[in-house]
Amino acid sequence: MRWRDLIFLTVMIGGGLALVRGAVRIPAATTTPQRATSGSAVADSQAAAIRVAVEGLDRAFRQQWAEQGIRPAPPADDLTVMRRLSLALTGAIPSLEEIRRFESRPAGSRLDAWLDDLMADRRTSDFLAERFARAFVGTEDGPFLVFRRRRFASWLSDAILANRPYDAIVRDLVADRGLWTDHPATNFVSVTFNPDTGRPDPERLAARVSRALLGVRIDCAQCHDHPFQPWKQADFRGLAAYFGGAYSGLRGIRDGESAYKPLDRKTKAEAEVAPRVPFRPELVPEAGTPRERLAAWIVDPSNPNLARATANRVWAILLGRPLVDPVDDLPVNVELPPALERLAADFSGHGYDLHRLIRVIAGSEVFRLDSTDPPAGKDPNAAPDDESWAAFPAVRLRPEQVAGALFQAASLPTIGPQSHWFVRLATYTGRNDFVRRYGDTGEDEFHAAGGTIPQRLLLMNGDIVREKTGRGLFSASQRVAELAPDDRAAVEVAYLIVLTRRPTPEESAHFAGRLAGTAGDDRKDRLTDLFWTLVNSTEFSWNH
Amino acid sequence: MLTVSRRWFLGAAGAGWLTPVGELLARQAERSREPARSVILLWLAGGPSQLETFDPHPGSAIAGGTRAIETAAKGVRLAEGFERLADRMGSVSLLRSMVSKEGDHERGTYMMKTGYRPDPSLVHASIGAVCCHELPAVGTDIPRHVSILAGQWPSRGGYLGAEYDAFQVDDPRGKLPDVSSPVDALRERARVQDLEVVERAFAKGRRSIARATLHGETLSRARLMMSSEQLRAFDVSREPAGVVDEYGDTPFGRGCLAARRLIEVGVRCVEVTLSGWDSHVNNHEIHRKLVKQLDPAFAALLRDLERRELLDRTVVLCGGEFGRTPKINPLGGRDHWPTGFSVALAGGRLRGGLALGETDPAGLKDPARPIPAQDVHATIFKALGLDPLKENFAPVTGRPVKLSEGTPIRELLA
C-alpha cells in the first residue's frame, strides 16, 4: 500500500531532520554581540567596577612577587592573548576573519573588546557548559532514559549565555524537581540513578556535591575515617542523607521519606542517618525539603566553599591549571592563596556573577603575561617556582581544543553558530570523531601530561588532518595558495591561520624560500606542507 | 631443530624482525622457568551469559535448554558450541563464581579491566597498562599495549598516563590507521626538517618548557614506529591460509591471530574485543552466533601459543564485564548479573583444567567461594612475576595505588 510507504518515508525524513536539528543547535536570537550596548552608562560603570577588581588582583600578585624577589615575565603580545581567550572560552583558535577584525580595533582596547565579543558568543557558553557538565555529571553515558546529558548541557549553556547567577544554577542542580527533559537540572540527580535500588544514589550525589560544588573531598571518608583527613565518615553520611528522600518516577525527580540507611561498618546493621552538613551548620535554614535546605546552605555567601571552588575551577579553565591543585581538593585550615580568596570574595560578593569572574581573571596581568620559562626568585640557584604565576603557564591543549583548533585552521571564515548548518554538522561529527581517536581525557580535567604516540600519528598521518590541510575545495591552505599576493604574504597568512601569530624573520625567509618560483599544483602542495608543519608543531598543541 | 649460528642471529637482529628472537627467548624461558611476559585479554563486551559459555547447568530450569559438552579436563563441562575449546581445556581454568558490585556496562568494564571500582578521584590503570609500566621495554618500536577491535571503553593507562593507553586498531585485515605518511618520502623529509624552524622559534625564551613537553621525542618515536618492521606483526595476511582458517576467518579470529604475532615481537598486552553479548532479547540465538566466533579463535590461539612455546610466557584471560541472569525474561533474554559469572584463564604457567567456584543450579543462592575481579588481577600479576602489593603513586595527589588489592588465587599458582 503506497500511502503507508509514504507515511513511513515522511516519518523517517522528519525524524532525520529532527536529529540533525538536535545535533546542530540553531543559533538562538541572543547571540547578537553585546557590543551594541557597550557604549551605555551601565556597561561603562560595570567595566569600571571590573577594572577595580582586576587592579586588586594584580596588586596581590605584585606584592607576592616583590616578597619573593621575582621579576615577572613581560606581557604577551595581543594576538597571543587573543588565542588564549579563544581556546579557553570557545575551545578553538580565532579564525583569520576574527584576527582581521581584532587588528582593526584600537590597540589599547582590542583585547577587552574581544573578550566582550566572546562572552556573548554561543560557542563560549557551549564550551563552558561542557566543562562544567563534566564536573557536575561526569562523562559517563549514565543510566538509560532517565539521564539526558545533551539536555543538561544545553540548559547549562543557556544559563551561562544569559549570565544567570551561579547560585541559582546550583540551587536547581541540588534541589530541582520534575522530569529530566523539561527540568534539565534534575539530571544532576538522575545521573546517579541506581537500577538495583530504583532510586538516585545518595552517596554518589554527596560525592558530586562535595567535589564539584564545595571543592573538597569529603567522599574520601566514604568507607572509613582517615587519620590525616579532616573529614569523617559521619560528615559524608550526613551529607548523603540530604539526598535520602530523592526518588525518581514517571513524574521525574521528587522528594519523599528518606530511605538512606547505610550499613554500620562494624555491626553491618542498617543505621539511621540524619541530614547534617560538615561545617557551618548555623547556615542551614529551617524551612524546605532536605535538598532545598542543603542548596540554601551551599549558596549562602557566608559559606565560602562554593565561591572558592568555583573561582579555582574558572581560573583553571582560563589558565589551564588551578590556583590550588587538584581543583576539587581545597585544603582545610590552611591559608589559601590570596588571589583565590580575593576572587572568591568578589564572586560571592557580586551575586555569583560568572561573567564578572571570567572577566576579572581574563583581564588580570597574570593572564596577559608571556609564557616564558618561569622566572627565578631571590635565590637564583633555587628551582623556579611554578606556583608564583610570574609567567603564563604552558599547558597541553585538551583533545576538544586540538579538534576545535584543527577544524578552524582549515577554514578562513569563523566556524560557529552563524556557519551553514551543513558546515556545523560536518564540524560537529568530525570533531567528535577526532576527539575519539585522539583520546578523550574524560573527567580528568586539568592533569594533561605529555602527548602520546597515537596522537602524533593522528596529527601527522590521519585522514582528518590530510583533508583539513590538503586539497579540499574550501580548504584554507588551497585558498591561501590561490589568493595570497606573494610568497611572504602567503607564509604570514598561514601562520596567522594556524598559530595566530606572524612568522619570525627567520621563519618567513625559510618558508618564502620553499614557495619561491612555484605555481599551480606545486604551489598548493607546498602550502599543504606548510600547514602540515604548523599543525605538527609543539606550539599548535599547547596553550602558551 | 633450530640451529643458532652467530651469523643467523645477527642477520635476524639486523633486520629488526624479532620473531626468531622471541622464539629464542621462549626457549630460554622454558629452561629457567621465567615468569610470563605478556597478557592477551579476550574481551567479551556486553556481558556474556555464563550459562551459555563457561558455566552451563544442563537440564535445569535456568538453562533454558542449553546443553553441555564434556571436555579434555575431567569433570569440567562447557556449554555446547565450544567443541574446539573443549579439546584444549587441559590448559584452561574456569572461574565460575566471579562477583562484582557493578551491574552497569561502563562501570563493570572499568571494574574488570582495572580490578578497581570506579572512583571519582582517580582513574585506575588497566591490566595491560600496568604490565607495560612494570615490565621492561626492550627492542619494541611499536606500542606495547594494543587494543584490537577496540570497543566503547578500551583499556586505559589511567593514573599511569595516557602514554599507557592501548593503541587502538580495527580488523587486522584492513590497513593500519595513521602509520604511513600521506606524502612521498621526499616531501615527508622536507616537512620534518621544516618543523625544526618552527620549533626553534617556539623554544626561544621557553627552553625548559619546550623540553618538558617531550613533543620532539614523542614525534621521533612515532616516526620510528612508522618505519618499524615490527608493524608487520599486525598484518595477518602474512600467515599461511590454513592458520587464518584455524582461527576462524572473522574479525575476532584475525584479531586473535594478530595478538599472537604481536606478542612474538615483544608487545606486552593485547586486548581483542568481541562485542554484542548484551542479550536482553533472544539470549540463546545471540550466544550461538558469538560462540561460533569465539570458540575457534580462542582454541586456535591456545594451540598456536603452545606450538610456539609461548603459552607459558603468555597469560590469556577471557571474559566480560558481568554475566547474565539465570532467569530468562519474557523476551527470551537474560539481563545483567554481576553476582556469579565466569571468566576463563590460561597460560603463564597457571594451572589448567580446573573449575573454581560454583553457582546455584536454581539461580537463587549466591555462588559458593565468591571470587572478586581484583583476585584475578592479583593472580595474573603473580604469574608475571610482579608483586600485586607493589604501590605506584598517582600524580598530583601522590596517592599510593597497589597494582591490585586482590589475593592471588592459590589453586592456579602451581
Tab-separated table of C-alpha atoms in Angstrom, chain A residues 131-512:
chain	number	residue	atom	x	y	z
A	131	ARG	CA	33.485	21.881	31.006
A	132	PHE	CA	31.130	22.445	33.935
A	133	ALA	CA	28.971	19.454	32.965
A	134	ARG	CA	31.981	17.195	33.359
A	135	ALA	CA	32.272	18.271	36.970
A	136	PHE	CA	28.524	18.061	37.586
A	137	VAL	CA	27.516	14.813	35.887
A	138	GLY	CA	30.779	13.294	34.637
A	139	THR	CA	31.314	11.880	31.168
A	140	GLU	CA	29.595	8.537	31.558
A	141	ASP	CA	26.633	7.815	29.346
A	142	GLY	CA	24.712	7.404	32.564
A	143	PRO	CA	21.553	5.438	33.117
A	144	PHE	CA	19.348	4.813	30.112
A	145	LEU	CA	16.226	7.039	29.641
A	146	VAL	CA	16.387	8.846	32.994
A	147	PHE	CA	19.575	10.745	32.108
A	148	ARG	CA	19.744	13.267	29.259
A	149	ARG	CA	23.238	14.646	29.055
A	150	ARG	CA	22.625	16.801	25.994
A	151	ARG	CA	19.564	18.389	27.542
A	152	PHE	CA	21.568	19.095	30.665
A	153	ALA	CA	24.480	20.654	28.772
A	154	SER	CA	22.244	22.854	26.632
A	155	TRP	CA	20.313	24.025	29.701
A	156	LEU	CA	23.621	24.940	31.293
A	157	SER	CA	24.759	26.677	28.109
A	158	ASP	CA	21.580	28.796	28.011
A	159	ALA	CA	22.081	29.754	31.662
A	160	ILE	CA	25.711	30.709	31.105
A	161	LEU	CA	24.905	32.734	27.989
A	162	ALA	CA	22.196	34.650	29.833
A	163	ASN	CA	24.588	35.022	32.794
A	164	ARG	CA	22.138	33.529	35.211
A	165	PRO	CA	23.573	33.886	38.745
A	166	TYR	CA	25.632	30.817	39.561
A	167	ASP	CA	23.934	30.294	42.912
A	168	ALA	CA	20.592	29.955	41.120
A	169	ILE	CA	22.108	27.325	38.822
A	170	VAL	CA	23.474	25.449	41.831
A	171	ARG	CA	20.136	25.614	43.649
A	172	ASP	CA	18.488	23.971	40.638
A	173	LEU	CA	21.119	21.250	40.441
A	174	VAL	CA	20.721	20.262	44.056
A	175	ALA	CA	17.023	20.825	44.668
A	176	ASP	CA	15.038	20.957	41.413
A	177	ARG	CA	12.101	18.591	40.944
A	178	GLY	CA	10.455	17.221	37.852
A	179	LEU	CA	11.342	15.446	34.639
A	180	TRP	CA	14.894	15.355	33.313
A	181	THR	CA	13.592	16.610	29.976
A	182	ASP	CA	11.674	19.752	30.965
A	183	HIS	CA	13.617	20.363	34.208
A	184	PRO	CA	17.076	19.591	32.846
A	185	ALA	CA	18.803	20.477	36.128
A	186	THR	CA	17.364	17.281	37.637
A	187	ASN	CA	19.832	15.300	35.519
A	188	PHE	CA	22.353	16.178	38.211
A	189	VAL	CA	20.349	13.839	40.437
A	190	SER	CA	19.113	11.320	37.884
A	191	VAL	CA	22.602	10.539	36.536
A	192	THR	CA	23.228	8.671	39.780
A	193	PHE	CA	20.116	6.516	39.313
A	194	ASN	CA	20.880	3.040	40.578
A	195	PRO	CA	18.878	0.316	38.792
A	196	ASP	CA	19.277	-2.043	41.742
A	197	THR	CA	17.537	0.263	44.201
A	198	GLY	CA	15.422	2.043	41.584
A	199	ARG	CA	16.449	5.407	43.068
A	200	PRO	CA	19.143	8.060	42.736
A	201	ASP	CA	22.216	7.155	44.763
A	202	PRO	CA	22.611	9.470	47.805
A	203	GLU	CA	26.297	8.646	48.239
A	204	ARG	CA	27.265	9.382	44.653
A	205	LEU	CA	25.312	12.643	44.947
A	206	ALA	CA	27.131	13.541	48.145
A	207	ALA	CA	30.439	12.904	46.391
A	208	ARG	CA	29.440	15.176	43.488
A	209	VAL	CA	28.272	17.972	45.768
A	210	SER	CA	31.426	17.687	47.790
A	211	ARG	CA	33.828	17.856	44.864
A	212	ALA	CA	32.079	19.936	42.210
A	213	LEU	CA	30.376	22.476	44.472
A	214	LEU	CA	32.294	22.593	47.741
A	215	GLY	CA	35.724	21.820	46.273
A	216	VAL	CA	36.602	19.302	48.976
A	217	ARG	CA	36.850	15.535	49.012
A	218	ILE	CA	34.530	14.559	51.812
A	219	ASP	CA	33.808	11.388	49.848
A	220	CYS	CA	37.300	10.136	50.701
A	221	ALA	CA	35.710	9.348	54.062
A	222	GLN	CA	33.004	7.289	52.363
A	223	CYS	CA	34.271	3.960	53.660
A	224	HIS	CA	36.041	4.933	56.870
A	225	ASP	CA	37.798	7.791	58.664
A	226	HIS	CA	41.325	8.629	57.536
A	227	PRO	CA	43.846	9.645	60.187
A	228	PHE	CA	45.169	12.682	58.297
A	229	GLN	CA	41.933	13.801	56.689
A	230	PRO	CA	39.747	16.421	58.283
A	231	TRP	CA	36.585	14.660	57.106
A	232	LYS	CA	34.912	11.858	58.984
A	233	GLN	CA	32.602	9.189	57.694
A	234	ALA	CA	29.804	10.851	59.662
A	235	ASP	CA	30.356	14.044	57.611
A	236	PHE	CA	29.960	12.117	54.388
A	237	ARG	CA	26.889	10.203	55.506
A	238	GLY	CA	25.298	13.342	56.914
A	239	LEU	CA	25.727	14.993	53.508
A	240	ALA	CA	24.367	11.930	51.682
A	241	ALA	CA	21.335	11.881	53.962
A	242	TYR	CA	20.128	15.130	52.361
A	243	PHE	CA	19.503	13.060	49.235
A	244	GLY	CA	17.951	10.143	51.109
A	245	GLY	CA	14.472	11.278	50.138
A	246	ALA	CA	15.163	11.817	46.424
A	247	TYR	CA	13.116	9.471	44.274
A	248	SER	CA	12.621	9.164	40.552
A	249	GLY	CA	9.416	8.122	38.928
A	250	LEU	CA	7.175	8.825	35.975
A	251	ARG	CA	6.904	12.460	37.013
A	252	GLY	CA	10.666	12.795	37.349
A	253	ILE	CA	12.707	13.552	40.419
A	254	ARG	CA	10.642	14.131	43.573
A	255	ASP	CA	11.132	14.211	47.341
A	256	GLY	CA	9.761	11.770	49.922
A	257	GLU	CA	10.624	9.919	53.102
A	258	SER	CA	14.323	9.259	53.492
A	259	ALA	CA	15.369	5.744	52.628
A	260	TYR	CA	19.066	6.299	53.235
A	261	LYS	CA	20.150	3.617	55.689
A	262	PRO	CA	23.856	2.883	55.250
A	263	LEU	CA	25.352	-0.178	56.895
A	264	ASP	CA	27.378	0.282	60.027
A	265	ARG	CA	30.973	-0.661	59.320
A	266	LYS	CA	31.380	-2.910	62.330
A	267	THR	CA	27.958	-4.310	63.131
A	268	LYS	CA	26.740	-4.387	59.485
A	269	ALA	CA	23.382	-3.181	60.761
A	270	GLU	CA	21.384	-0.510	58.950
A	271	ALA	CA	21.905	2.894	60.523
A	272	GLU	CA	19.530	5.841	60.582
A	273	VAL	CA	21.454	8.920	59.490
A	274	ALA	CA	20.057	12.412	59.886
A	275	PRO	CA	20.988	15.098	57.325
A	276	ARG	CA	23.940	17.065	58.648
A	277	VAL	CA	26.345	19.470	56.947
A	278	PRO	CA	30.066	19.054	57.626
A	279	PHE	CA	30.626	22.650	58.773
A	280	ARG	CA	28.798	25.959	59.452
A	281	PRO	CA	25.524	24.213	60.462
A	282	GLU	CA	24.042	27.556	61.543
A	283	LEU	CA	23.648	28.492	57.859
A	284	VAL	CA	21.144	25.719	57.135
A	285	PRO	CA	17.614	27.183	57.011
A	286	GLU	CA	14.693	25.591	58.860
A	287	ALA	CA	12.220	25.560	56.019
A	288	GLY	CA	12.112	23.495	52.869
A	289	THR	CA	12.789	19.946	51.718
A	290	PRO	CA	16.138	18.466	52.755
A	291	ARG	CA	17.527	19.140	49.292
A	292	GLU	CA	16.349	22.755	49.354
A	293	ARG	CA	17.934	23.281	52.738
A	294	LEU	CA	21.217	21.798	51.559
A	295	ALA	CA	21.131	24.009	48.446
A	296	ALA	CA	20.500	27.096	50.573
A	297	TRP	CA	23.463	26.194	52.787
A	298	ILE	CA	25.760	25.676	49.776
A	299	VAL	CA	24.918	29.014	48.151
A	300	ASP	CA	24.877	31.105	51.350
A	301	PRO	CA	27.509	33.820	50.786
A	302	SER	CA	28.744	33.240	54.349
A	303	ASN	CA	29.676	29.702	53.382
A	304	PRO	CA	32.903	30.334	51.471
A	305	ASN	CA	33.315	26.964	49.771
A	306	LEU	CA	31.152	27.363	46.666
A	307	ALA	CA	32.828	30.623	45.709
A	308	ARG	CA	36.334	29.267	46.349
A	309	ALA	CA	35.696	26.052	44.455
A	310	THR	CA	34.190	27.910	41.504
A	311	ALA	CA	36.900	30.582	41.367
A	312	ASN	CA	39.535	27.843	41.413
A	313	ARG	CA	37.762	25.962	38.613
A	314	VAL	CA	37.238	29.033	36.420
A	315	TRP	CA	40.881	30.000	36.923
A	316	ALA	CA	41.831	26.519	35.729
A	317	ILE	CA	39.537	26.735	32.709
A	318	LEU	CA	41.196	30.009	31.693
A	319	LEU	CA	44.832	29.291	32.555
A	320	GLY	CA	44.882	25.514	32.195
A	321	ARG	CA	45.951	24.917	35.797
A	322	PRO	CA	44.027	25.646	39.006
A	323	LEU	CA	45.334	28.023	41.677
A	324	VAL	CA	45.089	25.139	44.136
A	325	ASP	CA	45.797	21.716	42.655
A	326	PRO	CA	43.859	19.359	42.478
A	327	VAL	CA	40.924	21.539	41.549
A	328	ASP	CA	38.482	19.755	43.883
A	329	ASP	CA	40.683	19.372	46.939
A	330	LEU	CA	40.934	22.762	48.635
A	331	PRO	CA	42.940	22.466	51.843
A	332	VAL	CA	41.109	22.932	55.119
A	333	ASN	CA	42.567	25.004	57.974
A	334	VAL	CA	45.416	26.128	55.754
A	335	GLU	CA	45.703	29.587	54.313
A	336	LEU	CA	44.602	29.691	50.679
A	337	PRO	CA	46.479	31.736	48.070
A	338	PRO	CA	45.460	35.411	48.499
A	339	ALA	CA	44.425	35.550	44.840
A	340	LEU	CA	41.920	32.745	45.354
A	341	GLU	CA	40.458	34.338	48.484
A	342	ARG	CA	40.146	37.623	46.664
A	343	LEU	CA	38.444	36.125	43.602
A	344	ALA	CA	36.088	34.071	45.755
A	345	ALA	CA	35.051	37.086	47.815
A	346	ASP	CA	34.490	39.112	44.657
A	347	PHE	CA	32.409	36.297	43.162
A	348	SER	CA	30.068	35.758	46.122
A	349	GLY	CA	30.015	39.477	46.917
A	350	HIS	CA	28.665	40.294	43.451
A	351	GLY	CA	25.772	37.881	43.218
A	352	TYR	CA	27.768	34.893	41.925
A	353	ASP	CA	28.230	36.652	38.600
A	354	LEU	CA	30.081	34.125	36.426
A	355	HIS	CA	30.744	36.597	33.602
A	356	ARG	CA	32.292	39.029	36.027
A	357	LEU	CA	34.530	36.291	37.455
A	358	ILE	CA	35.728	35.340	33.980
A	359	ARG	CA	36.334	38.974	33.044
A	360	VAL	CA	38.329	39.657	36.201
A	361	ILE	CA	40.618	36.670	35.640
A	362	ALA	CA	40.941	37.249	31.888
A	363	GLY	CA	41.648	40.942	32.497
A	364	SER	CA	44.377	40.289	35.038
A	365	GLU	CA	48.053	40.871	34.499
A	366	VAL	CA	48.842	37.176	35.086
A	367	PHE	CA	46.540	36.123	32.257
A	368	ARG	CA	48.336	38.509	29.913
A	369	LEU	CA	51.950	37.641	30.779
A	370	ASP	CA	54.227	35.963	28.296
A	371	SER	CA	54.672	32.206	28.624
A	372	THR	CA	58.407	32.224	29.212
A	373	ASP	CA	60.205	29.731	31.399
A	374	PRO	CA	59.184	30.503	34.990
A	375	PRO	CA	61.341	33.374	36.311
A	376	ALA	CA	63.638	32.580	39.220
A	377	GLY	CA	63.215	34.234	42.632
A	378	LYS	CA	65.697	35.809	45.038
A	379	ASP	CA	67.917	32.775	45.137
A	380	PRO	CA	68.930	32.312	41.514
A	381	ASN	CA	70.093	28.757	42.241
A	382	ALA	CA	66.713	27.601	43.546
A	383	ALA	CA	64.378	25.966	41.066
A	384	PRO	CA	61.902	28.453	39.589
A	385	ASP	CA	58.550	28.343	41.273
A	386	ASP	CA	55.596	27.347	39.084
A	387	GLU	CA	53.146	28.433	41.741
A	388	SER	CA	54.212	32.062	41.623
A	389	TRP	CA	52.256	32.644	38.385
A	390	ALA	CA	55.007	35.020	37.270
A	391	ALA	CA	54.664	33.681	33.716
A	392	PHE	CA	51.701	32.288	31.836
A	393	PRO	CA	51.742	28.505	32.245
A	394	ALA	CA	52.255	26.433	29.099
A	395	VAL	CA	49.642	23.679	29.198
A	396	ARG	CA	48.859	20.956	26.712
A	397	LEU	CA	45.552	21.568	24.949
A	398	ARG	CA	42.633	19.333	25.708
A	399	PRO	CA	41.550	16.976	22.914
A	400	GLU	CA	38.435	19.093	22.215
A	401	GLN	CA	40.641	22.160	21.883
A	402	VAL	CA	43.001	20.428	19.459
A	403	ALA	CA	39.981	19.343	17.430
A	404	GLY	CA	38.481	22.830	17.563
A	405	ALA	CA	41.793	24.384	16.552
A	406	LEU	CA	42.316	21.936	13.705
A	407	PHE	CA	38.884	22.474	12.198
A	408	GLN	CA	39.181	26.236	12.493
A	409	ALA	CA	42.687	26.197	10.993
A	410	ALA	CA	41.255	24.567	7.884
A	411	SER	CA	38.760	27.338	7.278
A	412	LEU	CA	39.169	31.045	6.570
A	413	PRO	CA	35.737	32.087	7.882
A	414	THR	CA	34.776	31.519	11.517
A	415	ILE	CA	33.139	28.189	12.284
A	416	GLY	CA	30.358	28.992	14.687
A	417	PRO	CA	26.618	29.312	15.091
A	418	GLN	CA	26.416	31.521	12.019
A	419	SER	CA	28.017	28.903	9.745
A	420	HIS	CA	25.847	26.997	7.320
A	421	TRP	CA	24.110	24.084	9.048
A	422	PHE	CA	25.964	21.661	6.831
A	423	VAL	CA	29.319	23.049	7.953
A	424	ARG	CA	28.204	22.841	11.560
A	425	LEU	CA	27.039	19.233	11.194
A	426	ALA	CA	30.270	18.211	9.485
A	427	THR	CA	32.293	20.036	12.128
A	428	TYR	CA	30.311	18.523	14.970
A	429	THR	CA	30.692	14.927	13.787
A	430	GLY	CA	34.242	15.484	12.585
A	431	ARG	CA	35.384	16.937	15.886
A	432	ASN	CA	33.761	14.146	17.876
A	433	ASP	CA	35.436	11.603	15.655
A	434	PHE	CA	38.758	13.349	16.102
A	435	VAL	CA	38.419	13.501	19.889
A	436	ARG	CA	37.547	9.809	19.970
A	437	ARG	CA	40.703	8.975	18.022
A	438	TYR	CA	42.887	11.470	19.860
A	439	GLY	CA	41.691	10.157	23.233
A	440	ASP	CA	39.231	11.952	25.467
A	441	THR	CA	40.648	12.822	28.873
A	442	GLY	CA	37.267	12.154	30.475
A	443	GLU	CA	36.624	13.767	33.815
A	444	ASP	CA	40.318	14.300	34.375
A	445	GLU	CA	40.165	17.994	33.556
A	446	PHE	CA	43.449	19.604	34.459
A	447	HIS	CA	46.191	16.988	34.611
A	448	ALA	CA	47.207	16.867	30.986
A	449	ALA	CA	50.528	15.072	30.784
A	450	GLY	CA	52.750	14.796	27.714
A	451	GLY	CA	51.285	13.767	24.381
A	452	THR	CA	51.100	10.204	23.139
A	453	ILE	CA	52.410	8.442	20.054
A	454	PRO	CA	48.939	7.747	18.637
A	455	GLN	CA	48.197	11.464	18.965
A	456	ARG	CA	51.324	12.347	16.999
A	457	LEU	CA	50.461	9.709	14.391
A	458	LEU	CA	46.956	11.096	14.086
A	459	LEU	CA	48.205	14.635	13.574
A	460	MET	CA	50.952	13.591	11.152
A	461	ASN	CA	49.155	10.993	9.055
A	462	GLY	CA	45.469	10.955	9.973
A	463	ASP	CA	42.791	11.280	7.320
A	464	ILE	CA	41.228	14.229	9.099
A	465	VAL	CA	44.479	16.182	9.069
A	466	ARG	CA	45.114	15.238	5.433
A	467	GLU	CA	41.700	16.544	4.467
A	468	LYS	CA	41.981	19.632	6.630
A	469	THR	CA	45.419	20.721	5.442
A	470	GLY	CA	45.097	19.365	1.943
A	471	ARG	CA	43.368	19.836	-1.358
A	472	GLY	CA	39.772	20.332	-0.227
A	473	LEU	CA	37.619	22.780	-2.172
A	474	PHE	CA	37.372	25.348	0.636
A	475	SER	CA	40.486	24.307	2.495
A	476	ALA	CA	42.365	27.253	3.923
A	477	SER	CA	45.735	26.160	2.553
A	478	GLN	CA	44.414	25.989	-1.001
A	479	ARG	CA	42.734	29.363	-0.798
A	480	VAL	CA	45.918	30.897	0.541
A	481	ALA	CA	47.789	29.361	-2.389
A	482	GLU	CA	45.339	30.957	-4.793
A	483	LEU	CA	44.774	34.310	-3.150
A	484	ALA	CA	47.963	35.445	-1.401
A	485	PRO	CA	49.670	38.189	-3.441
A	486	ASP	CA	53.224	36.930	-2.846
A	487	ASP	CA	55.293	34.295	-1.048
A	488	ARG	CA	55.883	36.224	2.160
A	489	ALA	CA	52.220	37.191	2.415
A	490	ALA	CA	51.209	33.535	1.945
A	491	VAL	CA	53.540	32.453	4.744
A	492	GLU	CA	52.264	35.194	7.029
A	493	VAL	CA	48.616	34.320	6.445
A	494	ALA	CA	49.304	30.620	7.049
A	495	TYR	CA	50.939	31.453	10.382
A	496	LEU	CA	48.031	33.671	11.382
A	497	ILE	CA	45.508	30.977	10.494
A	498	VAL	CA	47.231	28.086	12.270
A	499	LEU	CA	49.308	29.634	15.067
A	500	THR	CA	47.589	33.037	15.491
A	501	ARG	CA	50.881	34.871	15.144
A	502	ARG	CA	53.170	36.255	12.464
A	503	PRO	CA	56.289	34.341	11.450
A	504	THR	CA	59.666	35.434	12.771
A	505	PRO	CA	62.013	36.859	10.109
A	506	GLU	CA	63.848	33.513	10.045
A	507	GLU	CA	60.617	31.570	9.569
A	508	SER	CA	59.345	33.993	6.964
A	509	ALA	CA	62.546	33.756	4.944
A	510	HIS	CA	62.695	29.977	5.230
A	511	PHE	CA	59.150	29.249	4.116
A	512	ALA	CA	59.030	32.005	1.479
